[in-house]
mmCIF file of C-alpha atoms in Angstrom:
data_model
loop_
_atom_site.group_PDB
_atom_site.id
_atom_site.type_symbol
_atom_site.label_atom_id
_atom_site.label_comp_id
_atom_site.label_asym_id
_atom_site.label_seq_id
_atom_site.Cartn_x
_atom_site.Cartn_y
_atom_site.Cartn_z
ATOM 1 C CA UNK Y 5 -8.888 -13.239 -13.563
ATOM 2 C CA UNK Y 6 -5.423 -12.551 -14.949
ATOM 3 C CA UNK Y 7 -2.566 -13.466 -12.630
ATOM 4 C CA UNK Y 8 1.019 -12.611 -13.469
ATOM 5 C CA UNK Y 9 3.714 -14.496 -11.608
ATOM 6 C CA UNK Y 10 6.993 -13.014 -10.435
ATOM 7 C CA UNK Y 11 10.075 -15.154 -9.948
ATOM 8 C CA UNK Y 12 8.968 -18.166 -12.017
ATOM 9 C CA UNK Y 13 12.129 -18.416 -14.108
ATOM 10 C CA UNK Y 14 15.903 -18.153 -13.737
ATOM 11 C CA UNK Y 15 17.171 -14.626 -13.203
ATOM 12 C CA UNK Y 16 13.671 -13.254 -12.655
ATOM 13 C CA UNK Y 17 13.959 -12.428 -8.981
ATOM 14 C CA UNK Y 18 13.144 -8.824 -8.218
ATOM 15 C CA UNK Y 19 16.690 -7.813 -7.277
ATOM 16 C CA UNK Y 20 18.028 -9.288 -10.532
ATOM 17 C CA UNK Y 21 15.504 -7.277 -12.499
ATOM 18 C CA UNK Y 22 16.434 -4.137 -10.594
ATOM 19 C CA UNK Y 23 20.149 -4.681 -11.241
ATOM 20 C CA UNK Y 24 19.540 -5.082 -14.962
ATOM 21 C CA UNK Y 25 17.171 -2.123 -15.129
ATOM 22 C CA UNK Y 26 19.713 0.252 -13.587
ATOM 23 C CA UNK Y 27 21.904 -0.314 -16.636
ATOM 24 C CA UNK Y 28 19.168 0.424 -19.160
ATOM 25 C CA UNK Y 29 18.688 4.138 -19.998
ATOM 26 C CA UNK Y 30 15.133 5.403 -19.635
ATOM 27 C CA UNK Y 31 13.340 6.304 -22.838
ATOM 28 C CA UNK Y 32 12.462 9.877 -23.791
ATOM 29 C CA UNK Y 33 8.934 11.228 -24.056
ATOM 30 C CA UNK Y 34 6.270 12.544 -21.695
ATOM 31 C CA UNK Y 35 6.464 11.365 -18.080
ATOM 32 C CA UNK Y 36 4.432 8.314 -17.132
ATOM 33 C CA UNK Y 37 3.029 8.961 -13.666
ATOM 34 C CA UNK Y 38 2.266 6.135 -11.255
ATOM 35 C CA UNK Y 39 0.663 6.187 -7.824
ATOM 36 C CA UNK Y 40 2.059 3.427 -5.594
ATOM 37 C CA UNK Y 41 -0.014 2.765 -2.470
ATOM 38 C CA UNK Y 42 1.426 0.710 0.374
ATOM 39 C CA UNK Y 43 -0.231 -1.399 3.051
ATOM 40 C CA UNK Y 44 -0.765 -0.165 6.593
ATOM 41 C CA UNK Y 45 -4.010 -1.325 8.203
ATOM 42 C CA UNK Y 46 -6.442 1.215 9.576
ATOM 43 C CA UNK Y 47 -3.743 3.809 9.083
ATOM 44 C CA UNK Y 48 -4.682 3.608 5.383
ATOM 45 C CA UNK Y 49 -6.917 6.584 6.156
ATOM 46 C CA UNK Y 50 -3.851 8.775 5.725
ATOM 47 C CA UNK Y 51 -3.734 7.746 2.037
ATOM 48 C CA UNK Y 52 -7.272 9.015 1.576
ATOM 49 C CA UNK Y 53 -6.165 12.523 2.510
ATOM 50 C CA UNK Y 54 -3.082 12.197 0.313
ATOM 51 C CA UNK Y 55 -5.166 11.163 -2.691
ATOM 52 C CA UNK Y 56 -7.683 13.953 -2.124
ATOM 53 C CA UNK Y 57 -4.946 16.584 -2.025
ATOM 54 C CA UNK Y 58 -3.242 15.212 -5.137
ATOM 55 C CA UNK Y 59 -6.552 15.249 -7.019
ATOM 56 C CA UNK Y 60 -7.353 18.786 -5.871
ATOM 57 C CA UNK Y 61 -3.977 19.920 -7.215
ATOM 58 C CA UNK Y 62 -4.601 18.359 -10.616
ATOM 59 C CA UNK Y 63 -2.019 15.614 -10.266
ATOM 60 C CA UNK Y 64 -3.343 12.471 -11.909
ATOM 61 C CA UNK Y 65 -1.913 8.975 -12.204
ATOM 62 C CA UNK Y 66 -1.503 7.194 -15.508
ATOM 63 C CA UNK Y 67 -1.326 3.896 -13.583
ATOM 64 C CA UNK Y 68 -2.051 2.741 -10.049
ATOM 65 C CA UNK Y 69 -0.340 -0.030 -8.076
ATOM 66 C CA UNK Y 70 -1.624 -1.135 -4.681
ATOM 67 C CA UNK Y 71 -0.876 -3.595 -1.909
ATOM 68 C CA UNK Y 72 -3.256 -4.464 0.902
ATOM 69 C CA UNK Y 73 -5.115 -1.356 2.095
ATOM 70 C CA UNK Y 74 -3.267 0.416 -0.711
ATOM 71 C CA UNK Y 75 -5.176 -1.858 -3.094
ATOM 72 C CA UNK Y 76 -8.442 -0.771 -1.445
ATOM 73 C CA UNK Y 77 -7.691 2.939 -1.720
ATOM 74 C CA UNK Y 78 -5.977 2.561 -5.091
ATOM 75 C CA UNK Y 79 -9.039 0.838 -6.523
ATOM 76 C CA UNK Y 80 -11.313 3.595 -5.235
ATOM 77 C CA UNK Y 81 -9.099 6.222 -6.852
ATOM 78 C CA UNK Y 82 -8.731 4.298 -10.126
ATOM 79 C CA UNK Y 83 -12.498 4.008 -10.432
ATOM 80 C CA UNK Y 84 -13.218 7.706 -9.908
ATOM 81 C CA UNK Y 85 -10.099 9.929 -9.887
ATOM 82 C CA UNK Y 86 -12.107 13.112 -9.331
ATOM 83 C CA UNK Y 87 -12.820 15.408 -6.374
ATOM 84 C CA UNK Y 88 -16.284 13.868 -6.016
ATOM 85 C CA UNK Y 89 -14.750 10.402 -6.056
ATOM 86 C CA UNK Y 90 -12.366 11.376 -3.272
ATOM 87 C CA UNK Y 91 -15.236 12.882 -1.267
ATOM 88 C CA UNK Y 92 -17.061 9.566 -1.620
ATOM 89 C CA UNK Y 93 -13.984 7.696 -0.399
ATOM 90 C CA UNK Y 94 -13.617 10.014 2.597
ATOM 91 C CA UNK Y 95 -17.268 9.513 3.579
ATOM 92 C CA UNK Y 96 -16.811 5.754 3.539
ATOM 93 C CA UNK Y 97 -13.653 5.883 5.662
ATOM 94 C CA UNK Y 98 -15.241 8.227 8.202
ATOM 95 C CA UNK Y 99 -18.047 5.718 8.673
ATOM 96 C CA UNK Y 100 -15.740 2.769 9.359
ATOM 97 C CA UNK Y 101 -15.306 1.044 12.688
ATOM 98 C CA UNK Y 102 -13.565 -2.059 13.948
ATOM 99 C CA UNK Y 103 -16.854 -3.950 13.862
ATOM 100 C CA UNK Y 104 -17.628 -3.039 10.237
ATOM 101 C CA UNK Y 105 -14.244 -4.236 8.942
ATOM 102 C CA UNK Y 106 -13.407 -6.940 11.481
ATOM 103 C CA UNK Y 107 -16.773 -8.464 12.472
ATOM 104 C CA UNK Y 108 -16.655 -10.464 15.667
ATOM 105 C CA UNK Y 109 -18.151 -13.899 16.081
ATOM 106 C CA UNK Y 110 -20.368 -15.031 18.931
ATOM 107 C CA UNK Y 111 -17.305 -15.359 21.103
ATOM 108 C CA UNK Y 112 -14.195 -13.273 20.881
ATOM 109 C CA UNK Y 113 -10.971 -12.620 22.732
ATOM 110 C CA UNK Y 114 -7.285 -13.558 22.518
ATOM 111 C CA UNK Y 115 -8.119 -17.265 22.456
ATOM 112 C CA UNK Y 116 -9.745 -16.888 19.015
ATOM 113 C CA UNK Y 117 -6.238 -16.749 17.509
ATOM 114 C CA UNK Y 118 -5.775 -20.386 18.529
ATOM 115 C CA UNK Y 119 -8.999 -21.811 17.083
ATOM 116 C CA UNK Y 120 -8.870 -24.299 14.234
ATOM 117 C CA UNK Y 121 -9.985 -22.066 11.396
ATOM 118 C CA UNK Y 122 -8.329 -20.030 8.646
ATOM 119 C CA UNK Y 123 -8.803 -16.589 10.154
ATOM 120 C CA UNK Y 124 -10.111 -14.733 13.173
ATOM 121 C CA UNK Y 125 -12.497 -12.590 11.104
ATOM 122 C CA UNK Y 126 -14.629 -13.157 8.022
ATOM 123 C CA UNK Y 127 -14.059 -10.801 5.100
ATOM 124 C CA UNK Y 128 -17.789 -10.074 4.767
ATOM 125 C CA UNK Y 129 -17.432 -6.621 6.309
ATOM 126 C CA UNK Y 130 -14.683 -5.567 3.929
ATOM 127 C CA UNK Y 131 -16.626 -7.049 1.014
ATOM 128 C CA UNK Y 132 -19.635 -4.867 1.852
ATOM 129 C CA UNK Y 133 -17.434 -1.786 2.018
ATOM 130 C CA UNK Y 134 -15.934 -2.589 -1.388
ATOM 131 C CA UNK Y 135 -19.381 -3.161 -2.876
ATOM 132 C CA UNK Y 136 -20.374 0.280 -1.653
ATOM 133 C CA UNK Y 137 -17.161 2.045 -2.598
ATOM 134 C CA UNK Y 138 -15.973 0.634 -5.938
ATOM 135 C CA UNK Y 139 -17.545 2.012 -9.083
ATOM 136 C CA UNK Y 140 -16.434 -0.716 -11.482
ATOM 137 C CA UNK Y 141 -16.850 -4.485 -11.489
ATOM 138 C CA UNK Y 142 -13.715 -5.697 -13.255
ATOM 139 C CA UNK Y 143 -10.133 -4.487 -12.888
ATOM 140 C CA UNK Y 144 -9.819 -3.776 -16.589
ATOM 141 C CA UNK Y 145 -12.832 -1.422 -16.394
ATOM 142 C CA UNK Y 146 -11.136 1.059 -14.047
ATOM 143 C CA UNK Y 147 -10.801 4.611 -15.366
ATOM 144 C CA UNK Y 148 -7.072 4.531 -14.528
ATOM 145 C CA UNK Y 149 -5.232 1.237 -15.209
ATOM 146 C CA UNK Y 150 -4.977 -0.623 -11.915
ATOM 147 C CA UNK Y 151 -2.855 -3.529 -10.690
ATOM 148 C CA UNK Y 152 -2.979 -5.046 -7.211
ATOM 149 C CA UNK Y 153 -0.589 -7.541 -5.682
ATOM 150 C CA UNK Y 154 -1.342 -10.638 -3.611
ATOM 151 C CA UNK Y 155 0.801 -13.427 -2.169
ATOM 152 C CA UNK Y 156 0.379 -17.001 -3.348
ATOM 153 C CA UNK Y 157 0.132 -19.747 -0.741
ATOM 154 C CA UNK Y 158 1.201 -22.145 -3.503
ATOM 155 C CA UNK Y 159 4.807 -20.934 -3.751
ATOM 156 C CA UNK Y 160 5.039 -17.806 -1.593
ATOM 157 C CA UNK Y 161 5.619 -15.504 -4.569
ATOM 158 C CA UNK Y 162 3.778 -12.360 -5.583
ATOM 159 C CA UNK Y 163 0.809 -12.507 -7.926
ATOM 160 C CA UNK Y 164 -0.205 -9.445 -9.879
ATOM 161 C CA UNK Y 165 -3.918 -9.177 -10.553
ATOM 162 C CA UNK Y 166 -4.687 -7.122 -13.651
ATOM 163 C CA UNK Y 167 -8.019 -8.476 -14.933
ATOM 164 C CA UNK Y 168 -11.160 -10.038 -13.562
ATOM 165 C CA UNK Y 169 -13.585 -9.287 -10.701
ATOM 166 C CA UNK Y 170 -12.257 -6.257 -8.848
ATOM 167 C CA UNK Y 171 -13.723 -7.066 -5.449
ATOM 168 C CA UNK Y 172 -12.178 -10.531 -5.354
ATOM 169 C CA UNK Y 173 -8.800 -9.126 -6.377
ATOM 170 C CA UNK Y 174 -8.827 -6.441 -3.695
ATOM 171 C CA UNK Y 175 -10.038 -8.908 -1.064
ATOM 172 C CA UNK Y 176 -7.099 -11.150 -1.932
ATOM 173 C CA UNK Y 177 -4.591 -8.304 -1.766
ATOM 174 C CA UNK Y 178 -6.010 -7.280 1.618
ATOM 175 C CA UNK Y 179 -6.315 -10.759 3.151
ATOM 176 C CA UNK Y 180 -4.196 -10.104 6.238
ATOM 177 C CA UNK Y 181 -2.741 -13.421 7.451
ATOM 178 C CA UNK Y 182 -4.714 -14.807 10.397
ATOM 179 C CA UNK Y 183 -7.108 -11.840 10.284
ATOM 180 C CA UNK Y 184 -8.928 -12.531 7.000
ATOM 181 C CA UNK Y 185 -9.257 -15.849 5.141
ATOM 182 C CA UNK Y 186 -7.306 -16.466 1.922
ATOM 183 C CA UNK Y 187 -9.135 -15.789 -1.350
ATOM 184 C CA UNK Y 188 -9.119 -18.378 -4.121
ATOM 185 C CA UNK Y 189 -8.431 -16.944 -7.583
ATOM 186 C CA UNK Y 190 -7.374 -18.950 -10.635
ATOM 187 C CA UNK Y 191 -7.071 -22.127 -8.582
ATOM 188 C CA UNK Y 192 -4.683 -20.540 -6.075
ATOM 189 C CA UNK Y 193 -5.181 -19.375 -2.499
ATOM 190 C CA UNK Y 194 -3.986 -15.800 -2.154
ATOM 191 C CA UNK Y 195 -3.279 -13.641 0.887
ATOM 192 C CA UNK Y 196 -2.164 -10.085 1.636
ATOM 193 C CA UNK Y 197 0.161 -8.690 -1.025
ATOM 194 C CA UNK Y 198 2.034 -6.706 1.601
ATOM 195 C CA UNK Y 199 3.671 -9.938 2.732
ATOM 196 C CA UNK Y 200 5.889 -9.989 -0.371
ATOM 197 C CA UNK Y 201 5.709 -6.469 -1.820
ATOM 198 C CA UNK Y 202 4.232 -3.869 0.497
ATOM 199 C CA UNK Y 203 5.464 -0.885 -1.553
ATOM 200 C CA UNK Y 204 5.551 -2.100 -5.185
ATOM 201 C CA UNK Y 205 7.692 0.594 -6.774
ATOM 202 C CA UNK Y 206 9.627 -1.953 -8.855
ATOM 203 C CA UNK Y 207 6.408 -3.010 -10.586
ATOM 204 C CA UNK Y 208 5.699 0.581 -11.583
ATOM 205 C CA UNK Y 209 9.245 1.176 -12.851
ATOM 206 C CA UNK Y 210 9.201 -2.087 -14.817
ATOM 207 C CA UNK Y 211 6.068 -0.825 -16.568
ATOM 208 C CA UNK Y 212 7.873 2.339 -17.675
ATOM 209 C CA UNK Y 213 6.807 4.811 -14.997
ATOM 210 C CA UNK Y 214 9.181 7.765 -14.822
ATOM 211 C CA UNK Y 215 7.408 9.721 -12.081
ATOM 212 C CA UNK Y 216 6.281 7.923 -8.942
ATOM 213 C CA UNK Y 217 4.190 9.208 -6.064
ATOM 214 C CA UNK Y 218 4.531 6.730 -3.207
ATOM 215 C CA UNK Y 219 1.799 6.853 -0.555
ATOM 216 C CA UNK Y 220 2.966 5.161 2.628
ATOM 217 C CA UNK Y 221 0.919 4.457 5.743
ATOM 218 C CA UNK Y 222 3.711 4.979 8.238
ATOM 219 C CA UNK Y 223 7.215 6.320 8.732
ATOM 220 C CA UNK Y 224 9.712 6.115 5.901
ATOM 221 C CA UNK Y 225 12.260 4.692 8.346
ATOM 222 C CA UNK Y 226 11.038 1.742 10.424
ATOM 223 C CA UNK Y 227 12.447 1.771 13.938
ATOM 224 C CA UNK Y 228 10.859 -1.122 15.848
ATOM 225 C CA UNK Y 229 10.233 -0.883 19.538
ATOM 226 C CA UNK Y 230 11.442 -3.652 21.868
ATOM 227 C CA UNK Y 231 8.968 -6.547 21.845
ATOM 228 C CA UNK Y 232 7.167 -7.338 25.105
ATOM 229 C CA UNK Y 233 5.617 -10.620 23.953
ATOM 230 C CA UNK Y 234 6.702 -13.382 21.544
ATOM 231 C CA UNK Y 235 3.943 -12.532 19.053
ATOM 232 C CA UNK Y 236 5.208 -8.952 18.921
ATOM 233 C CA UNK Y 237 8.720 -10.219 18.180
ATOM 234 C CA UNK Y 238 7.375 -12.248 15.242
ATOM 235 C CA UNK Y 239 5.470 -9.262 13.862
ATOM 236 C CA UNK Y 240 8.469 -7.001 14.322
ATOM 237 C CA UNK Y 241 10.633 -9.393 12.308
ATOM 238 C CA UNK Y 242 8.023 -9.472 9.548
ATOM 239 C CA UNK Y 243 7.857 -5.703 9.263
ATOM 240 C CA UNK Y 244 11.632 -5.339 9.356
ATOM 241 C CA UNK Y 245 11.713 -7.519 6.230
ATOM 242 C CA UNK Y 246 8.864 -5.562 4.591
ATOM 243 C CA UNK Y 247 10.563 -2.213 5.131
ATOM 244 C CA UNK Y 248 13.990 -3.553 4.150
ATOM 245 C CA UNK Y 249 12.814 -4.413 0.647
ATOM 246 C CA UNK Y 250 11.384 -0.933 0.124
ATOM 247 C CA UNK Y 251 14.581 0.683 1.413
ATOM 248 C CA UNK Y 252 16.665 -1.378 -1.004
ATOM 249 C CA UNK Y 253 14.430 -0.632 -3.959
ATOM 250 C CA UNK Y 254 14.302 3.076 -3.161
ATOM 251 C CA UNK Y 255 18.096 3.187 -3.096
ATOM 252 C CA UNK Y 256 18.230 1.443 -6.506
ATOM 253 C CA UNK Y 257 15.814 3.632 -8.461
ATOM 254 C CA UNK Y 258 17.334 3.961 -11.953
ATOM 255 C CA UNK Y 259 18.431 7.283 -13.472
ATOM 256 C CA UNK Y 260 15.637 9.264 -15.074
ATOM 257 C CA UNK Y 261 12.989 8.161 -12.577
ATOM 258 C CA UNK Y 262 11.662 10.691 -10.063
ATOM 259 C CA UNK Y 263 10.158 9.465 -6.811
ATOM 260 C CA UNK Y 264 8.188 11.453 -4.248
ATOM 261 C CA UNK Y 265 7.456 9.628 -1.010
ATOM 262 C CA UNK Y 266 4.623 10.761 1.255
ATOM 263 C CA UNK Y 267 4.942 9.211 4.693
ATOM 264 C CA UNK Y 268 2.371 8.946 7.460
ATOM 265 C CA UNK Y 269 4.933 9.086 10.270
ATOM 266 C CA UNK Y 270 4.155 8.745 13.954
ATOM 267 C CA UNK Y 271 3.889 5.799 16.310
ATOM 268 C CA UNK Y 272 1.263 3.068 15.796
ATOM 269 C CA UNK Y 273 -1.488 2.239 18.216
ATOM 270 C CA UNK Y 274 -1.887 -1.170 19.822
ATOM 271 C CA UNK Y 275 -5.370 -1.973 18.462
ATOM 272 C CA UNK Y 276 -5.716 -2.997 14.814
ATOM 273 C CA UNK Y 277 -9.506 -2.521 15.106
ATOM 274 C CA UNK Y 278 -9.204 1.139 16.110
ATOM 275 C CA UNK Y 279 -10.565 3.504 13.444
ATOM 276 C CA UNK Y 280 -11.269 6.398 15.814
ATOM 277 C CA UNK Y 281 -8.339 8.400 14.445
ATOM 278 C CA UNK Y 282 -9.597 8.407 10.833
ATOM 279 C CA UNK Y 283 -10.527 12.129 10.573
ATOM 280 C CA UNK Y 284 -7.160 13.199 11.964
ATOM 281 C CA UNK Y 285 -5.330 10.796 9.659
ATOM 282 C CA UNK Y 286 -7.149 12.084 6.572
ATOM 283 C CA UNK Y 287 -6.227 15.635 7.553
ATOM 284 C CA UNK Y 288 -2.624 14.576 8.178
ATOM 285 C CA UNK Y 289 -2.430 12.997 4.714
ATOM 286 C CA UNK Y 290 -3.615 16.209 3.106
ATOM 287 C CA UNK Y 291 -1.157 18.252 5.135
ATOM 288 C CA UNK Y 292 1.718 15.926 4.208
ATOM 289 C CA UNK Y 293 1.116 16.280 0.464
ATOM 290 C CA UNK Y 294 0.527 20.029 0.727
ATOM 291 C CA UNK Y 295 3.738 20.582 2.689
ATOM 292 C CA UNK Y 296 5.868 18.626 0.217
ATOM 293 C CA UNK Y 297 4.374 20.077 -2.945
ATOM 294 C CA UNK Y 298 4.135 23.663 -1.673
ATOM 295 C CA UNK Y 299 7.831 23.550 -0.870
ATOM 296 C CA UNK Y 300 8.566 22.672 -4.494
ATOM 297 C CA UNK Y 301 6.032 24.487 -6.646
ATOM 298 C CA UNK Y 302 2.896 22.418 -6.045
ATOM 299 C CA UNK Y 303 1.943 22.272 -9.725
ATOM 300 C CA UNK Y 304 0.447 19.371 -11.645
ATOM 301 C CA UNK Y 305 3.746 19.076 -13.495
ATOM 302 C CA UNK Y 306 5.547 18.509 -10.197
ATOM 303 C CA UNK Y 307 8.349 16.055 -10.783
ATOM 304 C CA UNK Y 308 9.740 15.198 -7.382
ATOM 305 C CA UNK Y 309 9.976 16.937 -4.056
ATOM 306 C CA UNK Y 310 12.519 17.038 -1.313
ATOM 307 C CA UNK Y 311 11.931 17.789 2.305
ATOM 308 C CA UNK Y 312 13.492 17.414 5.712
ATOM 309 C CA UNK Y 313 14.366 14.049 7.135
ATOM 310 C CA UNK Y 314 15.332 12.080 4.041
ATOM 311 C CA UNK Y 315 15.736 14.404 1.074
ATOM 312 C CA UNK Y 316 18.028 13.919 -1.863
ATOM 313 C CA UNK Y 317 19.454 16.474 -4.210
ATOM 314 C CA UNK Y 318 19.583 16.055 -8.005
ATOM 315 C CA UNK Y 319 21.247 12.825 -8.978
ATOM 316 C CA UNK Y 320 21.048 11.307 -5.519
ATOM 317 C CA UNK Y 321 18.622 8.806 -4.012
ATOM 318 C CA UNK Y 322 17.246 9.103 -0.530
ATOM 319 C CA UNK Y 323 18.909 6.401 1.511
ATOM 320 C CA UNK Y 324 17.116 4.745 4.422
ATOM 321 C CA UNK Y 325 18.965 6.890 6.929
ATOM 322 C CA UNK Y 326 18.248 10.116 5.081
ATOM 323 C CA UNK Y 327 21.687 10.408 3.482
ATOM 324 C CA UNK Y 328 22.225 10.848 -0.229
ATOM 325 C CA UNK Y 329 22.910 7.737 -2.277
ATOM 326 C CA UNK Y 330 24.354 7.396 -5.756
ATOM 327 C CA UNK Y 331 23.070 7.885 -9.306
ATOM 328 C CA UNK Y 332 19.232 7.667 -9.120
ATOM 329 C CA UNK Y 333 17.233 10.829 -8.849
ATOM 330 C CA UNK Y 334 14.694 10.315 -6.106
ATOM 331 C CA UNK Y 335 12.971 12.508 -3.566
ATOM 332 C CA UNK Y 336 11.662 11.483 -0.201
ATOM 333 C CA UNK Y 337 10.188 13.281 2.753
ATOM 334 C CA UNK Y 338 9.744 11.873 6.196
ATOM 335 C CA UNK Y 339 6.572 13.144 7.800
ATOM 336 C CA UNK Y 340 6.351 14.656 11.246
ATOM 337 C CA UNK Y 341 2.583 14.378 11.464
ATOM 338 C CA UNK Y 342 1.139 14.703 14.980
ATOM 339 C CA UNK Y 343 -2.020 12.820 14.021
ATOM 340 C CA UNK Y 344 -3.246 9.940 16.112
ATOM 341 C CA UNK Y 345 -2.101 6.631 14.677
ATOM 342 C CA UNK Y 346 -4.294 3.568 14.229
ATOM 343 C CA UNK Y 347 -1.888 0.905 13.038
ATOM 344 C CA UNK Y 348 -1.150 -1.851 15.562
ATOM 345 C CA UNK Y 349 2.077 -2.117 17.477
ATOM 346 C CA UNK Y 350 4.697 -3.665 15.231
ATOM 347 C CA UNK Y 351 2.351 -3.206 12.279
ATOM 348 C CA UNK Y 352 0.141 -6.277 12.809
ATOM 349 C CA UNK Y 353 -2.322 -5.455 10.060
ATOM 350 C CA UNK Y 354 -0.532 -4.816 6.794
ATOM 351 C CA UNK Y 355 -3.723 -4.378 4.795
#
């Protein structure tokens, strides 16, 4: 398993790299297209519809980057980026339930969060789903080059998994803290990549991507609701930090890079084990991509789309509040999908 470390040396923090990159002109040549898939729990079903619509329109990634459930869906796409592959992925998602992904022990309830063990649930259910869904054994064997991110419990930094057993890598990227146990790879314990880089657009840009399609699992703008319990306050703080990094990176996209953001939108549900809204979420993902691309040509050569609620004109980046920023050319659309949401309140499950 190949693990690449971020932040190991002086000046290598992600914001330093972004600052330097903004001053470096992008090279000429054909666009390098990257799909960037974020985390978002059971609401990851919306990405399935997004991927299916992109594939049907002939838009194909040259590289795929995934965090948490984005690593799950990104791996499925990278292994079979065809209409039949997306149909297979949709069938799997439609058959999911809370019990298949989050198997319960002999006893369950709120008190299980206080037991002396690494996680509330085993990852055996997710492992079985990956064994059924992935069509390659090692990351380097994917049809489309794939990288997934995890978080190291050794130093708290991101680890990029680029080679080795695919199932172990995806399990590590999707190891939601407290929900799933850490996964040991290369002598390190790894957990959910969404903890440190839930929307890894900087990784794609560092690799030379000039056209990014970002598949979110929730609203582009995170507006937390007032917490009713201490645990909700903790989770709210975590997701504020997660969304803040993406907002900063989106505002700092360098010139010459086009970004299209597809957002799930809507309000999350309170039950992280609720997969009952999957069909509606898949349909909402399709509708989101169709609405954005139809408004701007919808062709395979599509190079960025703008829409209501966070659009930028040429030469301006979409700022977190929907206003136009400076220099970078980026496009973003905030969804207004009415679909039922399945992500927990405050975004408990980032996988």
